[in-house]
Every structure is written in C-alpha cells, then in structure tokens.
Amino acid sequence: MVKPETLKNINEIRADFPLLNKSIYNRRLVYFDNGATTQKPQCVIDAVSDVYLNYNANIHRGVHTLSDLSSAAYENAREIVRSFINAGKREEIVFTAGTTASINAIAFSFGERYIKPGDEIVISHLEHHANIVPWQMMCQRKKAILRVIPINDNGEIIFDEYLKLLNSRTKLISVSQVSNALGTVLPVRLIIDAAHSADIPVLIDGAQGIQHGVVDVKKMNCDFYVFSGHKIYGPTGIGMLYGKEKYLDELPPYQGGGDMVDKVTFEKTTYNELPFKFEAGTMNYVGAIGLGKALEYVLDIGRDNIAEMEQDLLKHATDKLSAINGIRIFGNSENKIPIISFLIKNIHQYDAGMILDKMGIAVRTGTHCAQPVMDRFGIDGTIRASMCFYNTIEEVDSLVEGIEKVIEMFS
Ligand code: PLP
C-alpha cells in the first residue's frame, strides 16, 4: 500500500497523465506498454512547451538573454540528473539521445582506447539488442571476443558461470540492471564487486532500472550507467550517460563537431572539458529540460512509494495470471519489476495482442528486442504486460478478464 507520506492518491496521480484518460475502441485505455515507453505527466508537457513558447534559443553559444536562459535550464537539468542518480560531479553526466546512443558511445570510445585483439567483453543472455549489437560491432572492429553469462529457467543469470568468465583478458562487463523481456532484476552490486576485484569496469544499462526504484551510482559503484528519458516519463530523444570521471577523461570523443572542441585548426583540434567533450553539435536541450522535470516529478511521488505500488501490482498480476489455465509466465525470479511476459497455450501472441487492443488494453507482443532471450526459451515471442505506478489493480483485473475472453474466443 502507498505510504502515508505520498502526497497524491492514485486518482490524483492518474490525473497528472492526460493520455491515460484516452479511450481506445470506446474503452478506457489500459496502458501496459510502459517497458517500451511511458506516458508523460502534464508538468513535462508544459516544461517542453514552455521552452518553445518562452525561451527557445540554442544553448552555450550566445550572449543574448534567451540563450542564457536555455543554457541555464539545460545545465540545471544536468544537475537534476546528477543528483537523481547521486553521481559525484556534473562533469560525469553526458546527455545523449538515449540508452542505445549511450551504449554505442561507450562501445566506440572504450574500444578505441582500451581494446586489443583477443580481449573479452562480457554481457548476459538477458540483454536487449542495444546492449548486444554495439559490443559485437566493437568486437568485430577490434578483433575482441564477446562472452555471454548464461541464464537459468527462471530467467536469472547464473552467477557462478559469470565468475568463471572473468579472466585477465576481460576488459569490460556490460549488463542490464533489469531485463526488459522478463522483468528480472540482476544482482548488479554482486556483479560489480566481482568485476572490480579483478579491476574490470562495469557498465549498467539502466533503461528498465531507473524508473522502478532508487538508483545511486555511488553506492552501486558502477563505472558507467545509462538510461533513456522516455522510459522515465520524460521526452523521447534524450538520455544520459554517466561515467566515472577517470574513464571519461581518458576516453576519446565518439563524435566530432561544434561545442565539443576547445581550439580547432586544420592541423589539430583540442577538445572541450567534460562533459562537453562528449556533446557534439546542437544537443536536445528541450528534451533535457523535459527530462529534468520528469525526474522532479518522480521525486515528488517518491521512488520508494513508486517501488512499493509497483510491487503490489506485480504480485496481484502474477497471482491472477498464473491462476488462468493455459498461461505460461516467462521470468519467475523472486526479484522482478512489474513486467509479466507470458504466452497463452495454442494462441499466437499477435492474435492475443490484437484482440486485447480491441478491448482498449495495450500490451506488447514479439521478441521485445531480446531475441536471444526468446531463443533460450525456444519461443518466438511473448505477450508482455509492463506496468508502472500509475496503473491500477482494476486495470490488472481488466487484463485478466480480457485474456479469459481471448481464450474463450479460441476455444
Ligand atoms: N536496454 C534495455 C534494457 C531496454 O529495455 C531498452 C529499450 O527498451 C534499451 C536498452 C534501448 O532503449 P532506447 O530505445 O530508449 O535507446
């Protein structure tokens, strides 16, 4: 149950998100596709339009008033992000286009700086394609080797197998905080501690972790942390990359252009200081300002409260769905966020997804950009209901009723 210090009850929270009031096929929308992207509270929509209505100007480049205002708002957003993840310094917060962009940036720069033929990068079998393909590309470029931590039938990494992968050739570990396909929370502290005891840095893909609880990069002690704004109630096209200063200092920039430079001549260019060395060209400053507002909104609701509300939803949904005859849930870890990935016996996931849509229920079907996870379970996709704190127990019950109707239609 929601703790007393929560300022808003669930109806007030839902009223903050205009899109949740929408009807689809004359049914009140039940939005269970939050793992793909989240809806936006009015305050974020207002923050974005406020830029365009009142102070839009390119950042960092002008002496005029509007440019000062937008630059200050952008740097204020950086400070909000820094404090949200408890990074030590603003220099360690680089804005990017999102998680995918952040991982590609590190894969390129880290590869250029540190990787030699025969070196190894370790990821897990639970990864989203965004945390697989950039490393494959880097391994191809640098003649390095990609190693994969296997998972068990519950969809958890097999920790002993992870430890066996660590050796003197291992140069980086890159794993998700939470699996987007199954909802499994990975033991990132243990992963990081084991890697650090062998002096190996760790990147944490926080795309599905940042929005479901408190993230403290100092406590976690990760070397890199990345996430996307659109998955935490912020705008699309903005995300961030946290890196410990010692690494960001040493890594070469991955893009060249305006703003990331100190002095440019045709013979030689010197780079700007952190974090600007990694922010080439016109940044998505409007998105960053919107993201800052989204993080403030999350803090207002309270991250512990959010986690608690979401665990209530997960428990209710798991109990109800697993009681339906013919449902198989993939990902049965004790430690999960409110994602339920499942299949209905003898009914293709696309058929089920399309019929649920006609009932106003938005779920995602397919491989969830995690084909290796599907291969591990010998399936070609699942139905994924991904919930968040603005969802309700009644909505979960609607999903259950919807699935029962789907089963009835096919029987
Ligand atoms: N990593 C994980 C675990 C994800 O769930 C996602 C998106 O679903 C990504 C990376 C990629 O995020 P984006 O598409 O916002 O770059």
XYZ file of C-alpha atoms and ligand atoms in Angstrom:
427
model
C 0.000 0.000 0.000
C 1.047 3.570 -0.622
C 2.936 5.059 2.286
C 1.263 7.940 4.125
C 3.902 10.445 3.031
C 2.805 10.028 -0.606
C 1.283 13.355 -1.462
C -1.069 12.045 -4.111
C -3.510 9.181 -4.250
C -3.764 7.045 -7.366
C -6.593 9.119 -8.888
C -4.574 12.298 -8.479
C -1.522 10.593 -9.968
C -3.520 9.403 -12.978
C -4.965 12.863 -13.472
C -1.379 14.085 -13.990
C -1.115 11.969 -17.176
C -3.605 13.296 -19.778
C -3.195 10.351 -22.140
C -4.384 7.861 -19.535
C -7.885 9.305 -19.986
C -7.995 8.273 -23.592
C -10.487 5.779 -24.988
C -9.464 3.122 -27.493
C -12.339 1.404 -29.337
C -14.669 3.128 -26.874
C -12.946 1.504 -23.922
C -10.919 3.361 -21.340
C -7.278 2.802 -22.268
C -5.378 0.305 -20.135
C -1.760 1.100 -20.892
C 0.524 -1.834 -20.103
C 3.352 -0.995 -22.501
C 5.427 1.072 -20.114
C 8.536 -1.018 -20.748
C 8.548 0.314 -24.312
C 7.782 3.876 -23.336
C 5.954 5.680 -20.548
C 3.227 8.318 -20.734
C 4.083 11.897 -19.798
C 2.747 13.950 -16.926
C 1.316 17.388 -17.748
C 4.248 19.082 -15.994
C 6.690 17.543 -18.513
C 4.493 18.515 -21.468
C 4.294 22.042 -20.003
C 8.058 22.245 -19.425
C 8.703 21.354 -23.072
C 6.154 23.800 -24.446
C 7.410 26.472 -22.060
C 10.811 26.328 -23.779
C 9.280 26.817 -27.212
C 6.807 29.436 -26.032
C 9.098 31.485 -23.849
C 12.830 31.000 -24.130
C 13.882 28.823 -27.047
C 17.426 29.517 -28.255
C 20.438 27.344 -28.937
C 22.491 26.689 -25.807
C 26.076 27.595 -24.900
C 26.639 29.778 -27.946
C 25.151 33.163 -27.444
C 25.379 36.129 -25.171
C 21.744 37.033 -25.632
C 19.099 36.606 -22.982
C 17.227 33.666 -24.481
C 20.408 31.675 -24.996
C 21.395 32.375 -21.388
C 18.016 31.163 -20.203
C 18.032 27.959 -22.251
C 21.683 27.224 -21.349
C 20.912 27.693 -17.665
C 17.840 25.440 -17.901
C 19.875 22.774 -19.724
C 22.650 22.846 -17.123
C 20.045 22.803 -14.371
C 18.646 19.615 -15.957
C 22.137 18.123 -15.826
C 22.288 18.934 -12.121
C 18.873 17.292 -11.558
C 20.096 14.136 -13.324
C 23.341 14.171 -11.329
C 21.546 14.406 -8.055
C 18.863 11.871 -9.117
C 21.467 9.140 -9.621
C 23.774 10.561 -6.936
C 26.778 10.999 -9.218
C 29.668 12.877 -7.648
C 30.127 15.542 -10.309
C 28.214 17.217 -13.108
C 31.212 16.512 -15.363
C 30.238 12.843 -15.165
C 26.789 13.410 -16.701
C 26.714 13.409 -20.505
C 23.425 13.932 -22.328
C 22.814 11.604 -25.256
C 19.856 10.607 -27.417
C 19.074 7.650 -25.116
C 20.275 4.298 -23.853
C 21.149 2.979 -27.308
C 23.168 6.076 -28.121
C 24.952 5.916 -24.757
C 25.973 2.278 -25.131
C 27.146 2.850 -28.699
C 29.191 5.817 -27.490
C 30.954 3.784 -24.831
C 31.400 0.782 -27.101
C 33.135 3.022 -29.624
C 35.247 5.149 -27.281
C 36.156 2.349 -24.874
C 37.041 0.131 -27.809
C 39.291 2.782 -29.317
C 41.037 3.468 -26.038
C 41.419 0.107 -24.350
C 40.580 -2.894 -26.538
C 43.154 -5.062 -28.258
C 42.780 -8.259 -30.306
C 41.850 -11.196 -28.068
C 40.361 -9.019 -25.298
C 36.969 -10.037 -23.954
C 33.721 -8.195 -23.198
C 31.115 -9.869 -21.007
C 27.361 -9.341 -21.374
C 24.454 -11.504 -20.202
C 21.924 -13.637 -22.030
C 19.204 -11.258 -20.801
C 20.347 -8.230 -22.769
C 18.289 -6.010 -25.048
C 19.749 -5.799 -28.553
C 21.020 -2.327 -27.617
C 23.418 -3.988 -25.193
C 24.480 -6.720 -27.613
C 24.946 -5.285 -31.079
C 27.233 -2.315 -30.206
C 29.597 -4.769 -28.468
C 29.510 -7.143 -31.429
C 30.388 -4.227 -33.692
C 33.204 -3.207 -31.385
C 34.477 -6.800 -31.144
C 34.478 -7.049 -34.914
C 36.392 -3.797 -35.240
C 38.923 -4.635 -32.560
C 39.090 -8.429 -33.026
C 37.846 -8.893 -29.490
C 35.579 -11.640 -28.146
C 32.073 -11.362 -26.742
C 31.283 -13.657 -23.794
C 27.770 -14.264 -22.506
C 26.613 -15.082 -18.964
C 24.018 -17.857 -19.248
C 20.608 -17.742 -17.553
C 18.549 -20.378 -15.760
C 14.932 -21.423 -16.350
C 13.665 -18.644 -14.072
C 15.364 -16.072 -16.286
C 18.139 -15.236 -13.807
C 21.825 -15.043 -14.582
C 23.856 -17.997 -13.307
C 26.284 -16.199 -11.053
C 28.871 -18.992 -10.808
C 29.066 -19.066 -14.589
C 29.629 -15.309 -14.578
C 32.556 -15.690 -12.195
C 34.058 -18.332 -14.469
C 34.051 -15.866 -17.385
C 36.273 -13.334 -15.597
C 39.928 -13.562 -16.567
C 42.905 -11.394 -17.421
C 41.568 -10.755 -20.938
C 38.189 -9.444 -19.678
C 38.135 -5.695 -20.266
C 34.530 -4.682 -19.569
C 31.264 -6.073 -18.223
C 28.053 -4.613 -19.634
C 24.768 -5.843 -18.189
C 21.225 -4.649 -17.666
C 20.016 -3.604 -14.287
C 16.671 -5.174 -15.215
C 15.659 -7.398 -18.126
C 13.104 -5.708 -20.367
C 11.886 -9.052 -21.720
C 11.312 -10.857 -18.411
C 11.446 -8.214 -15.673
C 14.298 -9.931 -13.822
C 16.358 -7.627 -11.596
C 20.022 -8.540 -11.963
C 22.326 -8.657 -8.916
C 24.309 -5.670 -10.155
C 26.105 -4.991 -6.868
C 27.474 -8.538 -6.799
C 28.364 -8.370 -10.499
C 30.216 -5.089 -9.988
C 32.029 -6.196 -6.837
C 33.277 -9.368 -8.521
C 34.407 -7.432 -11.605
C 36.154 -4.776 -9.547
C 38.048 -7.370 -7.558
C 39.661 -8.198 -10.922
C 39.972 -4.473 -11.863
C 37.351 -4.752 -14.599
C 34.983 -1.798 -15.139
C 31.223 -2.326 -15.421
C 28.547 -0.604 -17.493
C 24.985 -0.879 -16.224
C 22.151 -0.498 -18.732
C 19.554 1.230 -16.593
C 16.873 1.536 -19.302
C 14.486 -0.581 -17.205
C 16.011 0.087 -13.807
C 15.985 3.851 -13.443
C 12.176 4.172 -13.231
C 11.462 1.443 -10.691
C 13.411 2.421 -7.594
C 16.277 4.440 -6.189
C 19.423 4.383 -8.315
C 22.587 5.525 -6.565
C 25.619 5.164 -8.814
C 27.998 5.834 -5.936
C 26.552 3.039 -3.848
C 26.241 0.747 -6.845
C 29.819 1.701 -7.743
C 29.269 1.098 -11.455
C 31.734 2.721 -13.826
C 29.121 3.634 -16.430
C 25.352 3.938 -16.117
C 22.973 4.737 -18.977
C 19.251 5.365 -19.359
C 16.609 6.893 -21.652
C 14.355 9.796 -20.720
C 11.252 8.411 -22.419
C 11.157 5.383 -20.125
C 11.004 7.568 -17.024
C 8.118 9.865 -18.013
C 10.379 12.260 -19.918
C 10.532 13.160 -23.616
C 11.888 10.924 -26.367
C 15.282 11.553 -27.950
C 17.049 12.353 -24.707
C 19.010 10.125 -22.370
C 22.204 10.148 -20.456
C 25.488 8.505 -19.930
C 27.139 8.571 -16.532
C 30.807 7.680 -16.448
C 33.336 7.909 -13.677
C 35.491 10.928 -14.362
C 38.686 8.887 -14.598
C 37.219 6.973 -17.556
C 35.548 9.911 -19.278
C 38.836 11.793 -19.038
C 40.714 9.014 -20.771
C 38.136 8.097 -23.419
C 38.301 9.790 -26.810
C 35.126 11.517 -28.048
C 32.937 9.414 -30.321
C 31.592 12.303 -32.392
C 33.232 15.486 -33.577
C 31.599 18.834 -34.223
C 30.570 22.070 -32.615
C 30.701 22.618 -28.849
C 32.869 19.568 -28.082
C 36.031 21.431 -29.070
C 38.420 23.821 -27.390
C 40.578 25.001 -30.310
C 40.221 23.998 -33.950
C 42.804 24.493 -36.682
C 43.176 22.469 -39.857
C 46.261 20.863 -38.361
C 44.925 19.956 -34.944
C 41.893 20.136 -32.685
C 41.844 20.122 -28.902
C 38.733 19.038 -27.069
C 36.462 20.789 -24.635
C 36.375 19.836 -20.962
C 33.959 17.272 -19.538
C 31.111 16.711 -20.106
C 31.092 18.823 -23.299
C 33.801 16.701 -24.930
C 31.045 14.134 -25.492
C 28.280 16.535 -26.521
C 28.932 17.382 -30.159
C 26.506 19.538 -32.131
C 23.214 21.004 -31.019
C 22.071 18.869 -28.136
C 18.436 18.047 -27.439
C 18.288 20.763 -24.804
C 14.491 20.858 -24.881
C 14.397 17.140 -24.173
C 16.933 17.518 -21.374
C 14.829 20.232 -19.736
C 11.762 17.960 -20.045
C 13.730 15.086 -18.555
C 14.760 17.236 -15.597
C 11.079 17.975 -14.956
C 10.186 14.269 -15.237
C 12.804 13.351 -12.629
C 11.487 16.051 -10.305
C 8.011 14.619 -10.767
C 9.252 11.128 -9.851
C 10.921 12.555 -6.747
C 7.644 14.243 -5.808
C 5.807 10.925 -5.931
C 8.701 9.269 -4.093
C 10.827 6.493 -5.504
C 10.228 4.159 -2.577
C 6.499 4.748 -2.935
C 6.693 4.001 -6.640
C 8.548 0.748 -5.999
C 6.005 -0.266 -3.379
C 2.976 0.488 -5.578
C 4.578 -1.400 -8.436
C 5.335 -4.453 -6.305
C 1.659 -4.553 -5.274
C 0.688 -4.533 -8.952
C 3.232 -7.211 -9.803
C 2.056 -9.502 -7.036
C -1.601 -9.110 -7.940
C -0.929 -9.614 -11.656
C 1.300 -12.645 -11.070
C -1.257 -14.295 -8.766
C -4.154 -13.641 -11.134
C -2.416 -14.517 -14.390
C -0.799 -17.675 -13.110
C -4.225 -18.891 -11.964
C -5.506 -18.836 -15.566
C -5.433 -22.232 -17.201
C -3.094 -22.349 -20.186
C -0.934 -19.345 -19.257
C 2.815 -19.770 -19.029
C 4.829 -16.947 -17.495
C 8.451 -16.490 -18.595
C 10.714 -14.968 -15.958
C 9.930 -16.244 -12.487
C 12.663 -14.646 -10.447
C 11.864 -13.593 -6.881
C 13.356 -10.253 -7.758
C 11.357 -8.581 -10.520
C 9.921 -5.269 -11.622
C 6.262 -5.214 -12.745
C 6.767 -6.882 -16.106
C 4.936 -10.086 -16.906
C 5.938 -11.894 -20.066
C 3.617 -14.749 -20.930
C 2.069 -16.968 -23.568
C -1.402 -18.445 -23.825
C -1.496 -22.094 -24.843
C -2.361 -22.606 -28.519
C -2.920 -18.884 -29.159
C -0.353 -16.843 -31.039
C 0.859 -13.794 -29.152
C -0.029 -11.443 -32.033
C -3.632 -12.685 -32.128
C -3.954 -12.212 -28.380
C -2.343 -8.763 -28.534
C -4.646 -7.612 -31.321
C -7.782 -8.792 -29.558
C -6.698 -7.190 -26.283
C -6.170 -3.948 -28.193
C -9.808 -4.073 -29.314
C -10.665 -4.109 -25.617
C -8.552 -0.990 -25.065
C -5.680 -2.924 -23.482
C -2.206 -2.069 -24.810
C 0.327 -4.858 -24.346
C 3.434 -5.543 -26.401
C 3.915 -8.730 -28.383
C 7.016 -10.122 -30.039
C 10.624 -10.538 -29.025
C 10.965 -7.206 -27.179
C 14.343 -6.605 -28.893
C 15.722 -9.535 -26.938
C 15.796 -12.380 -29.441
C 18.438 -14.370 -27.524
C 16.101 -14.493 -24.504
C 13.356 -15.917 -26.708
C 15.812 -18.439 -28.186
C 16.804 -19.512 -24.684
C 13.187 -20.497 -24.003
C 12.608 -21.896 -27.506
C 9.827 -19.421 -28.326
C 9.389 -16.737 -30.966
C 7.986 -14.067 -28.670
C 5.747 -13.358 -25.714
C 2.911 -11.089 -24.671
C 4.392 -8.530 -22.302
C 2.370 -6.533 -19.802
C 4.688 -3.902 -18.355
C 3.134 -1.872 -15.580
C 4.121 1.192 -13.633
C 2.912 3.151 -10.647
C 0.062 4.904 -12.472
C -1.567 1.571 -13.294
C -4.240 0.138 -11.012
C -5.339 -3.198 -9.618
C -8.605 -2.722 -11.566
C -6.612 -2.444 -14.790
C -4.848 -5.704 -13.976
C -8.268 -7.273 -13.454
C -9.344 -5.940 -16.879
C -6.322 -7.641 -18.430
C -7.229 -10.898 -16.722
C -10.822 -10.639 -17.991
C -9.503 -9.783 -21.448
C -7.274 -12.846 -21.523
C -10.138 -15.041 -20.382
C -12.232 -13.685 -23.269
C -9.392 -14.347 -25.740
C -9.191 -17.933 -24.513
C -12.960 -18.302 -24.810
C -12.917 -16.984 -28.388
C -10.290 -19.516 -29.433
C -11.763 -22.494 -27.598
N 18.165 -1.558 -22.828
C 17.020 -2.026 -22.310
C 17.070 -2.960 -21.153
C 15.797 -1.612 -22.839
O 14.663 -2.081 -22.326
C 15.788 -0.717 -23.933
C 14.513 -0.317 -24.554
O 13.510 -0.985 -24.421
C 17.001 -0.254 -24.423
C 18.168 -0.683 -23.850
C 17.049 0.727 -25.555
O 16.480 1.935 -25.145
P 16.259 3.123 -26.207
O 15.484 2.513 -27.336
O 15.485 4.133 -25.431
O 17.596 3.595 -26.623
